[in-house]
């Protein structure tokens, strides 16, 4: 009797199994979005990579968006006195302090970028932004407009070589204010 049950279970298992040697479909990742697949192949994907660096609080991915040599930052006029020689290391420190020191940071472009200049290996884009920084006691809001100069490196990746920040109408707190507050 016991032997017939075992045979019955084996027969049912073989009948139910369509292909015992097939590979199952992969499951989607359970962690945050993978920035590694969002390479800096063009100016738009570079801006997307910056946004994803905020979502994932990933300083390394953020800093990869900038040119290693010759990066320059020009703050908004109302914050110029808070900046000395801002360089790539300053940019990295600010972003690390920001993502480690607050509960949540939300970055968004409030309009599609305006293309001011575009060649096969360089571009100038202007875009309006809004950033909300949530800490345990309050939420700070920063708004303004950024002008980015981007160049394509020999590797084919695009990098930001120059960043200029401007105040938005009715707002004194810009990305420059955010950088100065978290450097």
Short mmCIF file of C-alpha atoms in Angstrom, two decimals:
data_model
loop_
_atom_site.label_atom_id
_atom_site.label_comp_id
_atom_site.label_asym_id
_atom_site.label_seq_id
_atom_site.Cartn_x
_atom_site.Cartn_y
_atom_site.Cartn_z
CA UNK A 1 0.00 0.00 0.00
CA UNK A 2 2.76 2.43 0.95
CA UNK A 3 4.59 1.63 -2.25
CA UNK A 4 1.55 2.44 -4.38
CA UNK A 5 1.24 5.87 -2.69
CA UNK A 6 4.84 6.67 -3.47
CA UNK A 7 4.37 5.62 -7.09
CA UNK A 8 1.17 7.69 -7.32
CA UNK A 9 2.92 10.80 -5.94
CA UNK A 10 5.83 10.37 -8.36
CA UNK A 11 3.49 9.90 -11.33
CA UNK A 12 1.51 13.02 -10.37
CA UNK A 13 4.72 15.02 -9.92
CA UNK A 14 5.96 13.99 -13.36
CA UNK A 15 2.58 14.72 -14.99
CA UNK A 16 2.29 18.19 -13.33
CA UNK A 17 5.84 19.19 -14.21
CA UNK A 18 5.97 20.45 -17.79
CA UNK A 19 9.76 20.59 -17.99
CA UNK A 20 11.81 19.67 -14.94
CA UNK A 21 14.97 21.12 -16.48
CA UNK A 22 13.66 24.59 -17.38
CA UNK A 23 14.96 27.76 -15.74
CA UNK A 24 12.54 29.94 -13.83
CA UNK A 25 12.02 33.60 -14.69
CA UNK A 26 14.20 36.01 -12.71
CA UNK A 27 12.57 38.08 -10.00
CA UNK A 28 12.90 41.86 -10.07
CA UNK A 29 15.34 43.36 -7.53
CA UNK A 30 13.93 44.24 -4.13
CA UNK A 31 16.37 47.09 -3.44
CA UNK A 32 16.46 50.61 -4.89
CA UNK A 33 16.93 51.39 -8.54
CA UNK A 34 20.27 50.40 -9.97
CA UNK A 35 22.06 53.53 -11.06
CA UNK A 36 24.74 51.47 -12.80
CA UNK A 37 22.44 50.94 -15.76
CA UNK A 38 21.77 54.65 -16.08
CA UNK A 39 25.03 55.56 -17.73
CA UNK A 40 25.80 59.10 -18.75
CA UNK A 41 25.22 58.43 -22.44
CA UNK A 42 23.66 61.84 -23.16
CA UNK A 43 22.73 65.04 -21.31
CA UNK A 44 19.24 63.78 -20.43
CA UNK A 45 20.49 60.55 -18.87
CA UNK A 46 23.06 62.58 -16.92
CA UNK A 47 20.24 64.65 -15.38
CA UNK A 48 18.34 61.43 -14.64
CA UNK A 49 21.39 60.03 -12.90
CA UNK A 50 21.52 63.08 -10.63
CA UNK A 51 17.85 62.60 -9.75
CA UNK A 52 18.44 58.89 -9.01
CA UNK A 53 21.41 59.75 -6.82
CA UNK A 54 19.02 61.79 -4.67
CA UNK A 55 16.44 58.98 -4.59
CA UNK A 56 19.05 56.41 -3.57
CA UNK A 57 21.17 58.76 -1.41
CA UNK A 58 24.17 57.65 -3.44
CA UNK A 59 27.08 60.10 -3.20
CA UNK A 60 29.37 58.05 -5.46
CA UNK A 61 26.83 58.01 -8.26
CA UNK A 62 26.21 61.74 -7.79
CA UNK A 63 29.88 62.67 -7.98
CA UNK A 64 30.38 60.52 -11.12
CA UNK A 65 28.24 63.10 -12.92
CA UNK A 66 30.95 65.76 -12.62
CA UNK A 67 34.16 66.29 -14.57
CA UNK A 68 37.18 65.29 -12.48
CA UNK A 69 39.28 68.13 -13.86
CA UNK A 70 38.13 71.68 -14.27
CA UNK A 71 34.69 71.53 -12.64
CA UNK A 72 33.50 75.01 -11.66
CA UNK A 73 30.51 76.14 -9.61
CA UNK A 74 29.09 79.66 -9.59
CA UNK A 75 26.58 80.11 -6.74
CA UNK A 76 23.50 82.30 -6.86
CA UNK A 77 24.40 85.96 -6.17
CA UNK A 78 22.62 86.00 -2.79
CA UNK A 79 24.89 83.16 -1.54
CA UNK A 80 28.17 84.10 -3.23
CA UNK A 81 29.74 85.35 0.03
CA UNK A 82 29.35 81.86 1.60
CA UNK A 83 31.51 80.19 -1.06
CA UNK A 84 35.26 80.16 -1.45
CA UNK A 85 36.95 77.92 -3.95
CA UNK A 86 34.26 75.34 -4.63
CA UNK A 87 35.64 72.24 -6.30
CA UNK A 88 34.75 68.61 -6.87
CA UNK A 89 35.74 67.60 -3.33
CA UNK A 90 33.48 70.35 -1.92
CA UNK A 91 30.65 69.03 -4.08
CA UNK A 92 31.15 65.49 -2.80
CA UNK A 93 31.33 66.57 0.86
CA UNK A 94 28.14 68.63 0.58
CA UNK A 95 26.19 65.72 -0.94
CA UNK A 96 27.48 63.20 1.62
CA UNK A 97 26.61 65.54 4.50
CA UNK A 98 23.18 66.10 3.00
CA UNK A 99 22.15 62.47 2.48
CA UNK A 100 23.63 61.32 5.80
CA UNK A 101 22.25 64.20 7.85
CA UNK A 102 18.55 64.27 6.95
CA UNK A 103 15.58 61.92 6.86
CA UNK A 104 14.60 62.50 3.24
CA UNK A 105 15.57 64.62 0.23
CA UNK A 106 13.22 65.08 -2.70
CA UNK A 107 14.61 66.57 -5.90
CA UNK A 108 12.50 67.44 -8.90
CA UNK A 109 12.82 69.44 -12.06
CA UNK A 110 9.80 71.68 -12.28
CA UNK A 111 10.04 71.99 -16.07
CA UNK A 112 11.78 70.22 -18.91
CA UNK A 113 15.32 71.48 -19.50
CA UNK A 114 15.82 74.25 -22.05
CA UNK A 115 18.59 73.42 -24.49
CA UNK A 116 20.63 76.55 -24.97
CA UNK A 117 23.47 74.98 -26.92
CA UNK A 118 24.02 71.47 -28.17
CA UNK A 119 26.78 69.96 -30.25
CA UNK A 120 27.73 66.29 -30.60
CA UNK A 121 30.14 66.58 -27.65
CA UNK A 122 28.87 69.47 -25.51
CA UNK A 123 25.63 70.94 -24.26
CA UNK A 124 24.29 73.79 -22.17
CA UNK A 125 21.00 73.14 -20.42
CA UNK A 126 18.93 75.29 -18.14
CA UNK A 127 16.28 73.86 -15.82
CA UNK A 128 14.13 74.92 -12.89
CA UNK A 129 14.29 72.78 -9.78
CA UNK A 130 12.68 72.26 -6.42
CA UNK A 131 14.34 70.43 -3.53
CA UNK A 132 12.66 69.50 -0.24
CA UNK A 133 14.89 68.47 2.66
CA UNK A 134 13.06 66.78 5.52
CA UNK A 135 14.73 66.57 8.93
CA UNK A 136 13.25 65.50 12.26
CA UNK A 137 12.10 69.02 13.11
CA UNK A 138 11.23 70.69 9.79
CA UNK A 139 11.15 70.61 6.01
CA UNK A 140 13.31 73.09 4.12
CA UNK A 141 12.52 74.04 0.52
CA UNK A 142 14.97 75.25 -2.10
CA UNK A 143 14.00 76.55 -5.54
CA UNK A 144 15.81 78.10 -8.41
CA UNK A 145 17.22 77.62 -11.85
CA UNK A 146 20.46 75.93 -12.84
CA UNK A 147 22.56 76.36 -15.94
CA UNK A 148 24.77 73.35 -16.66
CA UNK A 149 27.57 73.01 -19.16
CA UNK A 150 28.21 69.37 -20.01
CA UNK A 151 30.92 67.80 -22.12
CA UNK A 152 31.36 64.30 -23.46
CA UNK A 153 34.60 62.71 -22.27
CA UNK A 154 36.79 60.39 -24.34
CA UNK A 155 35.06 57.47 -22.61
CA UNK A 156 31.77 58.53 -24.20
CA UNK A 157 30.23 59.52 -20.86
CA UNK A 158 28.88 63.00 -20.28
CA UNK A 159 30.04 65.08 -17.29
CA UNK A 160 29.10 68.44 -15.83
CA UNK A 161 31.99 70.87 -16.29
CA UNK A 162 30.26 74.04 -15.11
CA UNK A 163 27.23 74.71 -12.90
CA UNK A 164 25.66 78.11 -12.36
CA UNK A 165 22.80 78.67 -9.93
CA UNK A 166 20.13 81.39 -9.99
CA UNK A 167 17.35 82.41 -7.61
CA UNK A 168 13.76 81.76 -8.57
CA UNK A 169 11.30 84.60 -8.35
CA UNK A 170 10.01 84.84 -4.79
CA UNK A 171 12.58 82.44 -3.31
CA UNK A 172 15.93 83.25 -1.70
CA UNK A 173 16.75 79.64 -0.80
CA UNK A 174 18.48 78.11 -3.80
CA UNK A 175 20.61 75.05 -4.46
CA UNK A 176 23.52 77.30 -3.49
CA UNK A 177 21.89 77.80 -0.08
CA UNK A 178 21.53 74.04 0.26
CA UNK A 179 25.17 73.45 -0.68
CA UNK A 180 26.38 76.10 1.78
CA UNK A 181 24.19 74.72 4.59
CA UNK A 182 25.47 71.14 4.22
CA UNK A 183 29.13 71.57 3.29
#
